[in-house]
Each structure stands twice: as C-alpha cells, then as structure tokens.
PDB file of C-alpha atoms in Angstrom:
ATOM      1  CA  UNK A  13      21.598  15.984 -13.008  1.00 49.00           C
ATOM      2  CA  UNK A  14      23.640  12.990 -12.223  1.00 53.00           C
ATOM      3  CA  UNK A  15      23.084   9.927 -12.882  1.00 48.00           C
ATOM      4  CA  UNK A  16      21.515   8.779  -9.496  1.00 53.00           C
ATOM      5  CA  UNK A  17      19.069  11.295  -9.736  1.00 53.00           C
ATOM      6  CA  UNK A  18      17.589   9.928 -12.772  1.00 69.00           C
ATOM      7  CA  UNK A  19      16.591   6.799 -11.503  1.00 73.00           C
ATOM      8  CA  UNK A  20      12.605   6.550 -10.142  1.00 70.00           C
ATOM      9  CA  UNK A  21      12.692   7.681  -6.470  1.00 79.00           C
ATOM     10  CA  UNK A  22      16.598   8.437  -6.131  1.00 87.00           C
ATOM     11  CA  UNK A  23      15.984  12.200  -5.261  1.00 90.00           C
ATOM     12  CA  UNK A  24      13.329  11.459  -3.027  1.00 91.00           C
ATOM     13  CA  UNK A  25      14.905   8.759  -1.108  1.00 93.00           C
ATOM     14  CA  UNK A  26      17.642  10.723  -0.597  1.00 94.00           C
ATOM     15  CA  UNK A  27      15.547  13.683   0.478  1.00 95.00           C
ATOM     16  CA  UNK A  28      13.556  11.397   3.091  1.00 96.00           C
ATOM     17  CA  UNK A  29      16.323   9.981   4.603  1.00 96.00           C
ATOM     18  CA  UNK A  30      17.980  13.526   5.169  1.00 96.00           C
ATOM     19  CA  UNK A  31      14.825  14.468   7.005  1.00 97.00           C
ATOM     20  CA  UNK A  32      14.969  11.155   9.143  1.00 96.00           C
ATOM     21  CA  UNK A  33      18.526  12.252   9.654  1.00 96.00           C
ATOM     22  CA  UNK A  34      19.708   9.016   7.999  1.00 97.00           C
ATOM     23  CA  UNK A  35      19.048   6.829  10.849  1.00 97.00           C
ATOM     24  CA  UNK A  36      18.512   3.052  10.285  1.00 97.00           C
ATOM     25  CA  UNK A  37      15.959   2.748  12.614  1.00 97.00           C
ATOM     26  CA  UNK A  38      14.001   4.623  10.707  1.00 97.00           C
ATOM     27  CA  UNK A  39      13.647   2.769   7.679  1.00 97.00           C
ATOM     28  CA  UNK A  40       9.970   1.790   8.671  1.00 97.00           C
ATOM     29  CA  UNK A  41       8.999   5.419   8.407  1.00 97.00           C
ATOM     30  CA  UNK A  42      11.127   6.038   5.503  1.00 97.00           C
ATOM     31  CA  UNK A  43       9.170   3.577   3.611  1.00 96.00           C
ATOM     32  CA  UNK A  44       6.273   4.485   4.286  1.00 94.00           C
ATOM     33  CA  UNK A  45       6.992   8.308   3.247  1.00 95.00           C
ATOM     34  CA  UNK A  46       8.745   7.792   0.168  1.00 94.00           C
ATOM     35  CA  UNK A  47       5.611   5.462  -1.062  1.00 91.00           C
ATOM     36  CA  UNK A  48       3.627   8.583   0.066  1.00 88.00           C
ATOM     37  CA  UNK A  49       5.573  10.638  -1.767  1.00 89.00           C
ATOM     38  CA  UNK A  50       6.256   8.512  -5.218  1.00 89.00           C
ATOM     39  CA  UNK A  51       3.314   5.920  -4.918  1.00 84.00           C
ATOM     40  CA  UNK A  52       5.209   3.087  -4.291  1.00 89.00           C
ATOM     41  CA  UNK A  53       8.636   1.807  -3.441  1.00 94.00           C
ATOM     42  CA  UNK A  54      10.998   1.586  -6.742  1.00 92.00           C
ATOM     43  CA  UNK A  55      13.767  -1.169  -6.591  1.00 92.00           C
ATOM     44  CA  UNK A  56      15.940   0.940  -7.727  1.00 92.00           C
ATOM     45  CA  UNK A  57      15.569   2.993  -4.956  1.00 93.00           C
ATOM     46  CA  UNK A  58      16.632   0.216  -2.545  1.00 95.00           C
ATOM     47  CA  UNK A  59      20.220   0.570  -3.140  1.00 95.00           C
ATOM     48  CA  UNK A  60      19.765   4.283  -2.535  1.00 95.00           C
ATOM     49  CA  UNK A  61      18.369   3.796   0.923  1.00 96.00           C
ATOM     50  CA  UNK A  62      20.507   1.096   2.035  1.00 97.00           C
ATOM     51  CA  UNK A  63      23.690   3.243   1.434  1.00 96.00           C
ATOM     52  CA  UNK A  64      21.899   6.348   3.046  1.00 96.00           C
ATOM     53  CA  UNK A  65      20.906   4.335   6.329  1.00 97.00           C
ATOM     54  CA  UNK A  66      24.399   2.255   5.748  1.00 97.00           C
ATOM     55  CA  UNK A  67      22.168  -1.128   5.906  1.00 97.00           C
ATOM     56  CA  UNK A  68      22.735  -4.098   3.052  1.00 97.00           C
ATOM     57  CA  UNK A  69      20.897  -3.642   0.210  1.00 97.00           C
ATOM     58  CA  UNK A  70      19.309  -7.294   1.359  1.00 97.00           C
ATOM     59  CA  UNK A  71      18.312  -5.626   4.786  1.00 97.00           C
ATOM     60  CA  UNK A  72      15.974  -2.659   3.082  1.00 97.00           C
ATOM     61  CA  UNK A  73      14.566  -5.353   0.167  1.00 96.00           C
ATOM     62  CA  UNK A  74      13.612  -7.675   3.198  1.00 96.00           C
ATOM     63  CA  UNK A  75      11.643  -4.927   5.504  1.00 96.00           C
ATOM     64  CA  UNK A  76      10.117  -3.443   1.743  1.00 96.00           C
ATOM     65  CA  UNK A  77       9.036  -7.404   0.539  1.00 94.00           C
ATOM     66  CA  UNK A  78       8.307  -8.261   4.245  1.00 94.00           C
ATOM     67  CA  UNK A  79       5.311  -5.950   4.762  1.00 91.00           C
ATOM     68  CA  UNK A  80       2.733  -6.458   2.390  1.00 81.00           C
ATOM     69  CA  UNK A  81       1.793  -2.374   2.560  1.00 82.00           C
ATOM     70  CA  UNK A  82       4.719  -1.602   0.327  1.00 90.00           C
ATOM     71  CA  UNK A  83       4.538  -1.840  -3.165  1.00 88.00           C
ATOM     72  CA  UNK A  84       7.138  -2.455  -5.323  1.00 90.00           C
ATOM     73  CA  UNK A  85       5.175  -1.056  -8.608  1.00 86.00           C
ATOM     74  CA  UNK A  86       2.526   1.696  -9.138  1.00 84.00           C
ATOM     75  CA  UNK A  87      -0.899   0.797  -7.716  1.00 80.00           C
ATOM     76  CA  UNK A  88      -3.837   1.649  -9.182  1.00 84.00           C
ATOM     77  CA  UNK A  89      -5.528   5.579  -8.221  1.00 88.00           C
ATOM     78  CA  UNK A  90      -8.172   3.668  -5.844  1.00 92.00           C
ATOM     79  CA  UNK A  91      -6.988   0.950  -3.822  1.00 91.00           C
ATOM     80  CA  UNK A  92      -9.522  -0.744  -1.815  1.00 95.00           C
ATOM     81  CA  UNK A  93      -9.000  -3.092   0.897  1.00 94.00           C
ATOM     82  CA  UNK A  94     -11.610  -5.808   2.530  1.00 96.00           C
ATOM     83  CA  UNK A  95     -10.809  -7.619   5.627  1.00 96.00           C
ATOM     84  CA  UNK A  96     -10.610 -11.425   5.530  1.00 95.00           C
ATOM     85  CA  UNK A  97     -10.007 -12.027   9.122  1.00 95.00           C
ATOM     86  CA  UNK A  98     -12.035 -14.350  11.033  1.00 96.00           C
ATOM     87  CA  UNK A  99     -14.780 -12.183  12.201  1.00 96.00           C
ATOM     88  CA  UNK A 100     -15.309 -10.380   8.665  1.00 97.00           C
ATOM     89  CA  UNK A 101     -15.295 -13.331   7.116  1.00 96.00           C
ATOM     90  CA  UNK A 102     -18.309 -14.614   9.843  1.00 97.00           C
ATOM     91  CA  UNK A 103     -19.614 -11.313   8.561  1.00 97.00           C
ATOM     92  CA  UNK A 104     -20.247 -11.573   5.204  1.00 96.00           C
ATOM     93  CA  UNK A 105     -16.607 -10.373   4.340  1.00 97.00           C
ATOM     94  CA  UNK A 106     -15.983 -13.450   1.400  1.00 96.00           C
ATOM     95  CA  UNK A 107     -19.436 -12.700  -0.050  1.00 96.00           C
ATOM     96  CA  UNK A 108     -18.929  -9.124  -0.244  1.00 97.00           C
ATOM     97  CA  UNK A 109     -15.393  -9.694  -2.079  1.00 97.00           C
ATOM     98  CA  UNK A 110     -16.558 -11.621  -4.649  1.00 96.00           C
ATOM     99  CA  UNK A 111     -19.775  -9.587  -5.941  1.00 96.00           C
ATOM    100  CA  UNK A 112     -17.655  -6.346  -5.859  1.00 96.00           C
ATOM    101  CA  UNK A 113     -14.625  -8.132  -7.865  1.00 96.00           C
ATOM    102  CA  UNK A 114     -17.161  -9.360 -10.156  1.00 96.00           C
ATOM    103  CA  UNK A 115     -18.968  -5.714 -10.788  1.00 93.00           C
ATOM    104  CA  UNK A 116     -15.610  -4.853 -11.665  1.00 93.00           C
ATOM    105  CA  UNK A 117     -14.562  -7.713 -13.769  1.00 94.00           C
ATOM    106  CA  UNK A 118     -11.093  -8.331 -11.699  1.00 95.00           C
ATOM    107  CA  UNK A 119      -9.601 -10.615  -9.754  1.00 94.00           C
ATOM    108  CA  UNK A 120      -8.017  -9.333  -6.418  1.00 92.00           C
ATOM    109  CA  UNK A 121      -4.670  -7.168  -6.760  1.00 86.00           C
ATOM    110  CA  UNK A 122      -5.857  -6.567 -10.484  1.00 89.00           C
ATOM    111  CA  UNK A 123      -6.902  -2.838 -11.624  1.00 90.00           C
ATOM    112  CA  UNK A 124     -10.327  -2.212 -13.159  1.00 92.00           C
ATOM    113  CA  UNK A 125     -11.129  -0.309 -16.149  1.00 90.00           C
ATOM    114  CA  UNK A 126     -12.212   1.668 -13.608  1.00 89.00           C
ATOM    115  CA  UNK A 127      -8.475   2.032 -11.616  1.00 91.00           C
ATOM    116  CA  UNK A 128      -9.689   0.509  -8.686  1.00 94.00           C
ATOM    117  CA  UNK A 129      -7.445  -2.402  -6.879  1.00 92.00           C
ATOM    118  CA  UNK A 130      -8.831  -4.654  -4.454  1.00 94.00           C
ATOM    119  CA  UNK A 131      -6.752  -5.989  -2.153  1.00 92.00           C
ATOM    120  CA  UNK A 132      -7.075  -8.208   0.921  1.00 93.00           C
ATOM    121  CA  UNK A 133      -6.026  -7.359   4.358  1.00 92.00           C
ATOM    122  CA  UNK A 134      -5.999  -9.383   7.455  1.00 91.00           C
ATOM    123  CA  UNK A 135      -7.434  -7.099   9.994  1.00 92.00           C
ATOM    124  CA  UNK A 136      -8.605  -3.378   9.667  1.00 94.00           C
ATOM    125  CA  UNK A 137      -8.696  -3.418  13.463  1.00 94.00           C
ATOM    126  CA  UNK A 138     -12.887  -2.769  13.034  1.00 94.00           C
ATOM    127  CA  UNK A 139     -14.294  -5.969  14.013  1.00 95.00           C
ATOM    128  CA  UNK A 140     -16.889  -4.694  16.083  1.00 96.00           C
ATOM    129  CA  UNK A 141     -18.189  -3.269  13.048  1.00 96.00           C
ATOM    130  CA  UNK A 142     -17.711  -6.420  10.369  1.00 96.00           C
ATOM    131  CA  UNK A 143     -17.039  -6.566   7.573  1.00 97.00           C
ATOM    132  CA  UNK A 144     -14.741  -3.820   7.145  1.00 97.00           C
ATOM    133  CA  UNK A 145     -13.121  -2.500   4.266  1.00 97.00           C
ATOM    134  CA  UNK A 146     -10.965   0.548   3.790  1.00 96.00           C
ATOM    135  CA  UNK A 147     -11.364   2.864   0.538  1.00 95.00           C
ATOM    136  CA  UNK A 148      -7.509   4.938  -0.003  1.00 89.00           C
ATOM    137  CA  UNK A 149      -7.710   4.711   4.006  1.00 87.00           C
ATOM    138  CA  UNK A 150     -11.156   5.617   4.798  1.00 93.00           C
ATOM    139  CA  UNK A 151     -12.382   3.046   7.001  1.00 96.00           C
ATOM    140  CA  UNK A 152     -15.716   1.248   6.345  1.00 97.00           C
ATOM    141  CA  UNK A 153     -17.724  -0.620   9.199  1.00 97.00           C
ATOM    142  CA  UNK A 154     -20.910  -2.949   8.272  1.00 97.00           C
ATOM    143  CA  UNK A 155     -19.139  -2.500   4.702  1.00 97.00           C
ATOM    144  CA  UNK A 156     -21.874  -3.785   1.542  1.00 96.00           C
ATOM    145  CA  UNK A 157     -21.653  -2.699  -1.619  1.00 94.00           C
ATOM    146  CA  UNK A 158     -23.214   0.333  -1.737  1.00 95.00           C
ATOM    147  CA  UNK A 159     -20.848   1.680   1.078  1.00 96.00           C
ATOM    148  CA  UNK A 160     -18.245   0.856  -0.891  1.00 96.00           C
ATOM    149  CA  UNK A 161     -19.049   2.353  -4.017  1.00 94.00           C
ATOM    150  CA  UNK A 162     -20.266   5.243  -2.272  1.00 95.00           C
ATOM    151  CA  UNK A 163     -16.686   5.740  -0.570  1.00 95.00           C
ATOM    152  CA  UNK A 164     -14.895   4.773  -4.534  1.00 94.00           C
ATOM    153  CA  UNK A 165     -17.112   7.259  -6.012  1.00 93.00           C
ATOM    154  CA  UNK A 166     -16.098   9.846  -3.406  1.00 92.00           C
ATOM    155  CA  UNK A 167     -12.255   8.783  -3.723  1.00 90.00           C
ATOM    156  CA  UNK A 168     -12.457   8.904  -7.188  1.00 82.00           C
ATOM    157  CA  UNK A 169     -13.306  12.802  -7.207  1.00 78.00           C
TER     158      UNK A 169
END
C-alpha cells in the first residue's frame, strides 16, 4: 500500500475520478460521489483530486467550501434539514426548528445523543407544501414534529 493510499479518501478519489474519466468538469459530480461513498469530503483528499482533474489544489477547496452540501468532516448517521426560506419561515418553519433542537438538546449543525444533525437549508424546492424539511433526503411537506420524528425513527432503522 503506498503511502497515498493511506490517507482518508485517497483510493476512492482516485477511483471516482477514473470513472468520470478524470475530467475537470466533472468535479461537481465527483464530489458529490466520493461524499456518497466516504461520508464526507476529507482535505486530504483535495490534493488527490486536484492532481487527478489537473485543477489547483485552491480550485477543488473553493467548489468543496463553496457549496454548503459538502462536508469537510463526518456528519452525524441522521442528518436532518428544515427550510428557512421565506415561505417556510411564514409557515411555521422557525417555530418548528427550535422545539425539535430543543427535544434534542442541540443547537443546529450539532449531533444529538441521539446522532441526529440538524441543519438549515435555504429552499427544499417544496414551498407549496411549507414548512419542509428533508430527513437523509426524504422530503417532508406540512413538516411538524411528529412527521419528523416519524421519518428519524424510520431513518434510524
């Protein structure tokens, strides 16, 4: 095993990029499979992909910081996401944030006891339905509480 290989995501990165057939403008997709693949996006992989997609090392850290999807270090088994955009928030969408990060004793991007995340997003693309929250990307319309510890419970199975 060389040395490469060893570091978090190395192997994989490399492996993605082969299947993308190391083509630059395909770093969006890239991203988003390799934090499929290893849960998130390690830094030490960003030297990895820049020199497989021959980009700077500044390029890949600016699309991976850029775009608040990636993550940078392991998330938590259940992420959940509530809209804050202006017509979940006319929906109840604040309200509903802070009784469930209260149940669960966190503050948003924090995991619970309970490895749950909450995280806020700034349009699920659901506004007919408000508010609407996502549960490890099942959508939620008319989201309340119960929905949304129906949908952790079932994500946490």
């Amino acid at each position: 095993m060389s040395v490469s290989e060893e570091i978090p995501g190395a192997r994989e990165a490399r492996a993605i990029c082969a299947t993308r057939s190391n083509d630059p403008s395909m770093l969006l997709e890239i991203l988003h499979d390799l934090q499929v693949r290893v849960g998130h996006i390690p830094g030490e992989s960003v030297p990895i992909l820049a020199d497989c997609l021959n980009l700077s090392k500044a390029e890949v850290y600016g699309v991976v910081s850029f775009y608040h999807d990636f993550r940078t270090e392991p998330g938590a088994p259940i992420t959940v996401r509530i809209c804050q955009a202006e017509a979940c928030r006319s929906m109840g969408a604040e309200a509903l944030t802070e009784r469930l990060l209260s149940r669960y004793g966190v503050s948003l991007s924090e995991i619970s006891a309970a490895g749950v995340t909450f995280e806020p997003v700034y349009c699920l693309g659901n506004c007919a339905l408000a508010p609407a929250a996502m549960v490890d990307g099942a959508l939620i319309g008319r989201a309340d509480g119960a929905a949304v510890d129906a949908a952790i419970a079932e994500a946490g199975r």
